[in-house]
PDB file of C-alpha atoms in Angstrom:
ATOM      1  CA  MET A   1       0.000   0.000   0.000  1.00 52.00           C
ATOM      2  CA  GLN A   2       1.413   3.322  -1.077  1.00 55.00           C
ATOM      3  CA  GLN A   3       2.088   5.819   1.712  1.00 55.00           C
ATOM      4  CA  PRO A   4       1.179   9.482   1.177  1.00 54.00           C
ATOM      5  CA  GLN A   5       4.152  11.650   0.272  1.00 57.00           C
ATOM      6  CA  ASN A   6       3.386  14.024   3.137  1.00 55.00           C
ATOM      7  CA  PRO A   7       1.690  12.205   6.046  1.00 52.00           C
ATOM      8  CA  GLY A   8       0.993  15.470   7.857  1.00 50.00           C
ATOM      9  CA  GLN A   9      -0.518  17.374   4.959  1.00 52.00           C
ATOM     10  CA  ASP A  10      -4.111  16.687   6.055  1.00 54.00           C
ATOM     11  CA  PHE A  11      -3.578  18.291   9.456  1.00 50.00           C
ATOM     12  CA  PRO A  12      -4.047  22.036   9.824  1.00 50.00           C
ATOM     13  CA  SER A  13      -0.971  24.128  10.477  1.00 50.00           C
ATOM     14  CA  PRO A  14      -0.507  25.394  14.038  1.00 50.00           C
ATOM     15  CA  THR A  15      -2.272  28.691  14.475  1.00 50.00           C
ATOM     16  CA  ALA A  16       0.150  31.562  15.010  1.00 55.00           C
ATOM     17  CA  THR A  17      -0.461  33.778  18.009  1.00 71.00           C
ATOM     18  CA  VAL A  18      -2.211  36.929  16.880  1.00 85.00           C
ATOM     19  CA  PRO A  19      -0.507  39.883  18.563  1.00 90.00           C
ATOM     20  CA  LEU A  20      -2.601  42.214  20.660  1.00 93.00           C
ATOM     21  CA  ARG A  21      -3.023  45.561  18.917  1.00 96.00           C
ATOM     22  CA  LEU A  22      -2.302  48.488  21.245  1.00 97.00           C
ATOM     23  CA  VAL A  23      -2.611  52.266  21.258  1.00 97.00           C
ATOM     24  CA  VAL A  24      -0.107  54.060  23.513  1.00 96.00           C
ATOM     25  CA  ALA A  25      -1.231  57.466  24.817  1.00 96.00           C
ATOM     26  CA  ASP A  26       1.326  59.538  26.741  1.00 93.00           C
ATOM     27  CA  ASP A  27       2.387  63.160  26.303  1.00 90.00           C
ATOM     28  CA  ASN A  28       6.036  62.292  26.965  1.00 88.00           C
ATOM     29  CA  PRO A  29       7.593  61.329  23.588  1.00 87.00           C
ATOM     30  CA  VAL A  30      10.390  59.393  25.283  1.00 83.00           C
ATOM     31  CA  ILE A  31       7.955  57.203  27.202  1.00 85.00           C
ATOM     32  CA  ARG A  32       5.810  56.712  24.083  1.00 87.00           C
ATOM     33  CA  ALA A  33       8.808  55.725  21.996  1.00 87.00           C
ATOM     34  CA  GLY A  34      10.113  53.399  24.708  1.00 85.00           C
ATOM     35  CA  LEU A  35       6.784  51.615  25.143  1.00 88.00           C
ATOM     36  CA  THR A  36       6.301  51.348  21.389  1.00 89.00           C
ATOM     37  CA  ALA A  37       9.752  49.840  20.895  1.00 87.00           C
ATOM     38  CA  LEU A  38       9.252  47.507  23.842  1.00 86.00           C
ATOM     39  CA  LEU A  39       5.811  46.255  22.874  1.00 90.00           C
ATOM     40  CA  SER A  40       6.296  46.139  19.108  1.00 88.00           C
ATOM     41  CA  ASP A  41       9.451  44.035  19.340  1.00 83.00           C
ATOM     42  CA  ARG A  42       7.427  41.000  20.431  1.00 88.00           C
ATOM     43  CA  GLU A  43       5.304  38.328  18.788  1.00 90.00           C
ATOM     44  CA  ASP A  44       2.373  38.772  21.172  1.00 91.00           C
ATOM     45  CA  THR A  45       1.929  42.573  21.114  1.00 93.00           C
ATOM     46  CA  THR A  46       2.222  45.398  18.627  1.00 94.00           C
ATOM     47  CA  VAL A  47       1.588  49.140  18.838  1.00 95.00           C
ATOM     48  CA  VAL A  48      -0.698  50.325  16.030  1.00 96.00           C
ATOM     49  CA  ALA A  49      -0.763  54.010  17.007  1.00 96.00           C
ATOM     50  CA  GLU A  50       0.644  56.578  19.440  1.00 96.00           C
ATOM     51  CA  ALA A  51      -1.141  59.573  20.945  1.00 96.00           C
ATOM     52  CA  ALA A  52       0.011  62.634  22.875  1.00 95.00           C
ATOM     53  CA  ASP A  53      -3.294  63.369  24.622  1.00 94.00           C
ATOM     54  CA  GLY A  54      -6.801  62.062  25.169  1.00 94.00           C
ATOM     55  CA  ARG A  55      -8.250  63.457  21.953  1.00 94.00           C
ATOM     56  CA  GLU A  56      -5.520  61.861  19.835  1.00 96.00           C
ATOM     57  CA  ALA A  57      -6.070  58.597  21.704  1.00 96.00           C
ATOM     58  CA  TYR A  58      -9.797  58.753  20.941  1.00 96.00           C
ATOM     59  CA  GLU A  59      -9.183  59.447  17.249  1.00 95.00           C
ATOM     60  CA  ALA A  60      -6.565  56.663  17.060  1.00 96.00           C
ATOM     61  CA  ALA A  61      -8.925  54.207  18.742  1.00 96.00           C
ATOM     62  CA  LEU A  62     -11.717  55.088  16.301  1.00 96.00           C
ATOM     63  CA  ARG A  63      -9.365  54.591  13.374  1.00 96.00           C
ATOM     64  CA  HIS A  64      -7.508  51.455  14.468  1.00 96.00           C
ATOM     65  CA  ARG A  65      -9.949  49.704  16.841  1.00 95.00           C
ATOM     66  CA  PRO A  66      -7.154  48.368  19.116  1.00 96.00           C
ATOM     67  CA  ASP A  67      -7.472  45.491  21.565  1.00 96.00           C
ATOM     68  CA  VAL A  68      -6.242  47.639  24.472  1.00 97.00           C
ATOM     69  CA  ILE A  69      -5.440  51.311  25.033  1.00 97.00           C
ATOM     70  CA  LEU A  70      -2.522  52.204  27.331  1.00 97.00           C
ATOM     71  CA  LEU A  71      -3.412  55.584  28.794  1.00 96.00           C
ATOM     72  CA  ASP A  72      -1.455  58.131  30.837  1.00 94.00           C
ATOM     73  CA  VAL A  73      -3.274  60.261  33.438  1.00 93.00           C
ATOM     74  CA  ARG A  74      -1.563  63.651  33.216  1.00 89.00           C
ATOM     75  CA  MET A  75      -1.503  65.049  29.679  1.00 91.00           C
ATOM     76  CA  PRO A  76      -1.970  68.571  28.331  1.00 88.00           C
ATOM     77  CA  GLY A  77      -5.075  69.275  26.280  1.00 87.00           C
ATOM     78  CA  VAL A  78      -7.403  66.377  27.079  1.00 91.00           C
ATOM     79  CA  ASP A  79      -6.026  64.347  29.979  1.00 92.00           C
ATOM     80  CA  GLY A  80      -6.483  60.635  30.536  1.00 93.00           C
ATOM     81  CA  ILE A  81      -9.274  60.823  33.098  1.00 93.00           C
ATOM     82  CA  SER A  82     -11.323  63.174  30.884  1.00 93.00           C
ATOM     83  CA  ALA A  83     -10.925  60.925  27.847  1.00 94.00           C
ATOM     84  CA  LEU A  84     -11.494  57.670  29.735  1.00 94.00           C
ATOM     85  CA  PRO A  85     -15.342  57.495  29.565  1.00 93.00           C
ATOM     86  CA  HIS A  86     -15.135  57.874  25.772  1.00 94.00           C
ATOM     87  CA  LEU A  87     -12.247  55.467  25.266  1.00 95.00           C
ATOM     88  CA  VAL A  88     -13.770  52.575  27.237  1.00 94.00           C
ATOM     89  CA  ARG A  89     -16.611  52.516  24.709  1.00 94.00           C
ATOM     90  CA  LEU A  90     -14.076  51.682  22.013  1.00 95.00           C
ATOM     91  CA  ALA A  91     -11.639  49.302  23.752  1.00 96.00           C
ATOM     92  CA  PRO A  92     -10.465  48.131  27.188  1.00 95.00           C
ATOM     93  CA  VAL A  93      -8.245  50.741  28.818  1.00 96.00           C
ATOM     94  CA  MET A  94      -5.175  50.205  30.976  1.00 94.00           C
ATOM     95  CA  MET A  95      -3.922  53.243  32.882  1.00 94.00           C
ATOM     96  CA  LEU A  96      -0.133  53.368  32.617  1.00 91.00           C
ATOM     97  CA  THR A  97       1.237  56.325  34.545  1.00 88.00           C
ATOM     98  CA  TYR A  98       3.396  57.739  37.338  1.00 86.00           C
ATOM     99  CA  SER A  99       0.324  59.076  39.143  1.00 82.00           C
ATOM    100  CA  HIS A 100      -0.932  56.958  42.033  1.00 79.00           C
ATOM    101  CA  GLU A 101      -2.870  59.418  44.150  1.00 82.00           C
ATOM    102  CA  THR A 102      -5.879  57.798  45.807  1.00 83.00           C
ATOM    103  CA  GLU A 103      -8.455  60.035  44.118  1.00 85.00           C
ATOM    104  CA  THR A 104      -6.955  59.486  40.682  1.00 88.00           C
ATOM    105  CA  VAL A 105      -6.764  55.700  40.989  1.00 87.00           C
ATOM    106  CA  ARG A 106     -10.323  55.418  42.301  1.00 86.00           C
ATOM    107  CA  GLU A 107     -11.715  57.767  39.656  1.00 89.00           C
ATOM    108  CA  ALA A 108      -9.967  55.896  36.835  1.00 90.00           C
ATOM    109  CA  LEU A 109     -11.350  52.551  37.979  1.00 87.00           C
ATOM    110  CA  ARG A 110     -14.790  54.040  38.581  1.00 87.00           C
ATOM    111  CA  LEU A 111     -14.881  55.418  35.046  1.00 90.00           C
ATOM    112  CA  GLY A 112     -14.132  52.015  33.576  1.00 90.00           C
ATOM    113  CA  ALA A 113     -10.366  51.502  33.426  1.00 92.00           C
ATOM    114  CA  GLY A 114      -9.640  47.792  33.411  1.00 90.00           C
ATOM    115  CA  GLY A 115      -6.279  48.167  35.110  1.00 89.00           C
ATOM    116  CA  TYR A 116      -3.924  50.672  36.706  1.00 91.00           C
ATOM    117  CA  LEU A 117      -0.152  50.253  36.402  1.00 90.00           C
ATOM    118  CA  VAL A 118       2.341  52.629  38.005  1.00 87.00           C
ATOM    119  CA  HIS A 119       5.666  53.053  36.197  1.00 83.00           C
ATOM    120  CA  GLY A 120       8.574  51.392  37.970  1.00 77.00           C
ATOM    121  CA  GLU A 121       6.420  48.660  39.504  1.00 79.00           C
ATOM    122  CA  PHE A 122       6.376  46.109  36.696  1.00 79.00           C
ATOM    123  CA  THR A 123       8.613  44.229  34.291  1.00 81.00           C
ATOM    124  CA  THR A 124       7.996  43.874  30.567  1.00 83.00           C
ATOM    125  CA  GLU A 125       6.488  40.425  31.037  1.00 86.00           C
ATOM    126  CA  GLN A 126       4.224  41.676  33.821  1.00 85.00           C
ATOM    127  CA  LEU A 127       3.092  44.528  31.578  1.00 88.00           C
ATOM    128  CA  VAL A 128       2.208  42.149  28.749  1.00 89.00           C
ATOM    129  CA  ARG A 129       0.407  39.810  31.155  1.00 89.00           C
ATOM    130  CA  ALA A 130      -1.546  42.744  32.570  1.00 89.00           C
ATOM    131  CA  VAL A 131      -2.518  43.882  29.071  1.00 92.00           C
ATOM    132  CA  ARG A 132      -3.865  40.418  28.313  1.00 91.00           C
ATOM    133  CA  ASP A 133      -5.711  40.353  31.640  1.00 88.00           C
ATOM    134  CA  VAL A 134      -7.398  43.648  30.851  1.00 90.00           C
ATOM    135  CA  ARG A 135      -8.249  42.483  27.326  1.00 92.00           C
ATOM    136  CA  GLU A 136      -9.969  39.441  28.821  1.00 90.00           C
ATOM    137  CA  GLY A 137     -11.797  41.437  31.475  1.00 87.00           C
ATOM    138  CA  ARG A 138      -9.577  40.639  34.451  1.00 84.00           C
ATOM    139  CA  PRO A 139      -8.640  43.748  36.496  1.00 81.00           C
ATOM    140  CA  HIS A 140      -4.960  44.330  37.141  1.00 81.00           C
ATOM    141  CA  VAL A 141      -3.300  46.911  39.411  1.00 82.00           C
ATOM    142  CA  THR A 142       0.283  47.297  40.593  1.00 79.00           C
ATOM    143  CA  PRO A 143       1.173  47.671  44.314  1.00 77.00           C
ATOM    144  CA  GLY A 144       1.258  51.489  44.246  1.00 76.00           C
ATOM    145  CA  ALA A 145      -2.274  51.671  42.861  1.00 77.00           C
ATOM    146  CA  ALA A 146      -3.512  48.994  45.251  1.00 76.00           C
ATOM    147  CA  LYS A 147      -1.998  50.853  48.191  1.00 74.00           C
ATOM    148  CA  ALA A 148      -3.701  54.052  47.071  1.00 71.00           C
ATOM    149  CA  LEU A 149      -7.041  52.254  47.120  1.00 67.00           C
ATOM    150  CA  LEU A 150      -6.433  50.661  50.505  1.00 63.00           C
ATOM    151  CA  THR A 151      -5.472  53.937  52.167  1.00 61.00           C
ATOM    152  CA  HIS A 152      -8.951  55.247  51.449  1.00 53.00           C
ATOM    153  CA  LEU A 153     -10.604  52.477  53.456  1.00 46.00           C
ATOM    154  CA  HIS A 154     -11.486  53.136  57.101  1.00 38.00           C
ATOM    155  CA  PRO A 155      -9.012  51.267  59.317  1.00 42.00           C
ATOM    156  CA  SER A 156     -11.839  49.443  61.080  1.00 40.00           C
ATOM    157  CA  ALA A 157     -13.697  48.447  57.933  1.00 36.00           C
ATOM    158  CA  PRO A 158     -13.618  44.760  56.913  1.00 37.00           C
ATOM    159  CA  ALA A 159     -11.112  44.121  54.156  1.00 34.00           C
ATOM    160  CA  HIS A 160     -13.779  42.732  51.833  1.00 34.00           C
ATOM    161  CA  VAL A 161     -16.037  45.765  52.083  1.00 32.00           C
ATOM    162  CA  GLY A 162     -15.406  48.442  49.447  1.00 33.00           C
ATOM    163  CA  THR A 163     -16.148  52.111  49.871  1.00 31.00           C
ATOM    164  CA  GLU A 164     -19.191  53.522  48.149  1.00 33.00           C
ATOM    165  CA  LEU A 165     -18.335  55.210  44.893  1.00 31.00           C
ATOM    166  CA  PRO A 166     -20.178  58.253  43.575  1.00 30.00           C
ATOM    167  CA  PRO A 167     -22.609  57.717  40.690  1.00 29.00           C
ATOM    168  CA  VAL A 168     -21.241  57.769  37.159  1.00 28.00           C
ATOM    169  CA  LEU A 169     -21.152  61.252  35.711  1.00 25.00           C
ATOM    170  CA  GLY A 170     -23.314  62.029  32.711  1.00 30.00           C
ATOM    171  CA  GLN A 171     -21.815  61.203  29.340  1.00 33.00           C
ATOM    172  CA  ILE A 172     -20.217  64.131  27.528  1.00 32.00           C
ATOM    173  CA  PRO A 173     -20.586  64.306  23.722  1.00 40.00           C
ATOM    174  CA  PRO A 174     -17.363  63.459  21.849  1.00 38.00           C
ATOM    175  CA  GLU A 175     -17.535  66.789  20.024  1.00 38.00           C
ATOM    176  CA  ASN A 176     -16.900  68.523  23.354  1.00 36.00           C
ATOM    177  CA  LEU A 177     -13.983  66.271  24.237  1.00 35.00           C
ATOM    178  CA  SER A 178     -11.349  68.888  23.399  1.00 33.00           C
ATOM    179  CA  GLN A 179     -12.830  71.222  26.014  1.00 35.00           C
ATOM    180  CA  LEU A 180     -12.630  68.720  28.833  1.00 33.00           C
ATOM    181  CA  GLN A 181     -10.170  69.000  31.701  1.00 32.00           C
ATOM    182  CA  SER A 182     -10.271  66.668  34.665  1.00 35.00           C
ATOM    183  CA  ASP A 183     -10.258  68.064  38.179  1.00 35.00           C
ATOM    184  CA  VAL A 184      -9.258  64.686  39.626  1.00 33.00           C
ATOM    185  CA  GLY A 185      -6.048  65.063  41.568  1.00 39.00           C
ATOM    186  CA  GLN A 186      -5.827  68.729  40.621  1.00 43.00           C
ATOM    187  CA  SER A 187      -7.683  70.108  43.650  1.00 42.00           C
ATOM    188  CA  PHE A 188      -5.103  68.590  45.985  1.00 52.00           C
ATOM    189  CA  ARG A 189      -2.099  69.599  43.912  1.00 64.00           C
ATOM    190  CA  SER A 190      -3.377  73.035  42.934  1.00 75.00           C
ATOM    191  CA  ARG A 191      -2.481  74.387  46.365  1.00 80.00           C
ATOM    192  CA  PHE A 192       1.185  74.045  45.442  1.00 87.00           C
ATOM    193  CA  GLN A 193       0.699  76.311  42.394  1.00 90.00           C
ATOM    194  CA  LEU A 194       3.253  74.501  40.256  1.00 90.00           C
ATOM    195  CA  SER A 195       3.441  75.353  36.573  1.00 90.00           C
ATOM    196  CA  THR A 196       2.754  72.635  33.993  1.00 86.00           C
ATOM    197  CA  ARG A 197       6.495  72.062  33.490  1.00 88.00           C
ATOM    198  CA  GLU A 198       7.170  72.058  37.231  1.00 90.00           C
ATOM    199  CA  ALA A 199       4.391  69.521  37.773  1.00 86.00           C
ATOM    200  CA  GLU A 200       5.871  67.315  35.049  1.00 84.00           C
ATOM    201  CA  ILE A 201       9.316  67.495  36.651  1.00 88.00           C
ATOM    202  CA  MET A 202       7.854  66.826  40.093  1.00 87.00           C
ATOM    203  CA  ASP A 203       6.185  63.683  38.741  1.00 79.00           C
ATOM    204  CA  LEU A 204       9.555  62.537  37.407  1.00 81.00           C
ATOM    205  CA  ILE A 205      11.216  63.297  40.739  1.00 83.00           C
ATOM    206  CA  ALA A 206       8.519  61.264  42.493  1.00 77.00           C
ATOM    207  CA  SER A 207       9.170  58.396  40.078  1.00 69.00           C
ATOM    208  CA  GLY A 208      12.800  58.299  41.233  1.00 73.00           C
ATOM    209  CA  MET A 209      14.534  59.886  38.251  1.00 76.00           C
ATOM    210  CA  THR A 210      17.854  61.696  38.633  1.00 84.00           C
ATOM    211  CA  ASN A 211      18.421  65.231  37.318  1.00 88.00           C
ATOM    212  CA  ARG A 212      20.246  63.819  34.310  1.00 86.00           C
ATOM    213  CA  GLN A 213      17.378  61.449  33.496  1.00 82.00           C
ATOM    214  CA  ILE A 214      14.843  64.259  33.901  1.00 84.00           C
ATOM    215  CA  ALA A 215      16.893  66.486  31.597  1.00 84.00           C
ATOM    216  CA  ALA A 216      16.980  63.763  28.930  1.00 78.00           C
ATOM    217  CA  THR A 217      13.264  63.037  29.294  1.00 76.00           C
ATOM    218  CA  CYS A 218      12.221  66.706  29.058  1.00 79.00           C
ATOM    219  CA  PHE A 219      14.854  67.689  26.474  1.00 80.00           C
ATOM    220  CA  ILE A 220      16.295  70.419  28.690  1.00 86.00           C
ATOM    221  CA  SER A 221      19.678  70.976  30.363  1.00 89.00           C
ATOM    222  CA  GLU A 222      20.542  69.744  33.846  1.00 90.00           C
ATOM    223  CA  LYS A 223      20.995  73.367  34.898  1.00 92.00           C
ATOM    224  CA  THR A 224      17.419  74.112  33.854  1.00 93.00           C
ATOM    225  CA  VAL A 225      16.243  71.068  35.782  1.00 93.00           C
ATOM    226  CA  LYS A 226      18.033  72.337  38.902  1.00 94.00           C
ATOM    227  CA  ASN A 227      16.416  75.755  38.503  1.00 95.00           C
ATOM    228  CA  HIS A 228      12.989  74.138  38.251  1.00 94.00           C
ATOM    229  CA  ILE A 229      13.686  71.985  41.302  1.00 94.00           C
ATOM    230  CA  ASN A 230      14.709  75.001  43.375  1.00 95.00           C
ATOM    231  CA  ARG A 231      11.391  76.675  42.553  1.00 95.00           C
ATOM    232  CA  ILE A 232       9.489  73.438  43.200  1.00 94.00           C
ATOM    233  CA  PHE A 233      11.104  72.955  46.622  1.00 94.00           C
ATOM    234  CA  ALA A 234      10.225  76.528  47.543  1.00 94.00           C
ATOM    235  CA  LYS A 235       6.577  76.057  46.552  1.00 93.00           C
ATOM    236  CA  LEU A 236       6.317  72.702  48.337  1.00 92.00           C
ATOM    237  CA  GLN A 237       8.273  74.057  51.321  1.00 91.00           C
ATOM    238  CA  SER A 238      10.605  71.080  51.087  1.00 90.00           C
ATOM    239  CA  THR A 239      14.340  70.690  51.488  1.00 90.00           C
ATOM    240  CA  SER A 240      14.811  67.242  49.904  1.00 89.00           C
ATOM    241  CA  ARG A 241      13.543  65.168  46.991  1.00 86.00           C
ATOM    242  CA  SER A 242      11.962  62.592  49.284  1.00 83.00           C
ATOM    243  CA  GLN A 243      10.130  65.246  51.297  1.00 84.00           C
ATOM    244  CA  ALA A 244       8.875  66.959  48.135  1.00 85.00           C
ATOM    245  CA  ALA A 245       7.757  63.629  46.646  1.00 80.00           C
ATOM    246  CA  ALA A 246       5.885  62.687  49.805  1.00 76.00           C
ATOM    247  CA  LYS A 247       3.990  65.990  49.769  1.00 79.00           C
ATOM    248  CA  TRP A 248       3.330  65.773  46.029  1.00 76.00           C
ATOM    249  CA  LEU A 249       1.947  62.237  46.317  1.00 66.00           C
ATOM    250  CA  GLY A 250      -0.121  63.145  49.357  1.00 63.00           C
ATOM    251  CA  VAL A 251       1.588  60.762  51.772  1.00 56.00           C
ATOM    252  CA  ALA A 252       3.239  63.381  53.984  1.00 52.00           C
TER     253      ALA A 252
END
């Protein structure tokens, strides 16, 4: 009896893993480029578009229909929290940011974010796993975000009892999206009266960056960074980076 020339030809070929299609939204071009390079150089993820603010993220999501949107909180123009209610109607959203203030974390999750990752608290593999979790409807938060949520609970409350969240705000038409600005986290920080650039640098200080790293990230000189830091310390009435960070993050 004659054997077939290719015994395995009747079996289907193994199905290749389809990479998750991502949109990365962050106003910092260095972070955007780094995430794009990191996530596109893999078989299981690819970045289909980048965005510098919430409006660009919304337009990119409409155009590309990604599997997951990675969204920063603090961005000029339309910030992440303002854009979030519109984005979650298009794709699951993972917050990926340096901000882990209690109000911000709770508001993001209340508005529909499927996860909340704080920079510096995850590896590349953990990031990819979290993205897949969010895509499949499993919430994922890093320790900093979890701690922010726990600090809001009353010390005597049972661990399994969550705090009551305010009702969902009314939906805002997409055509008004460019006019939106979130007040989440701003009321607390506004008392420091930092400029937009100073607030950006303070976030980087809180994330643990050195002056040289901040200079490279913001495309400014180290001398300019030092000048900004001197003004920041004066406004926060702080004498050290750790003291300023503690006040900025609301843990002092």
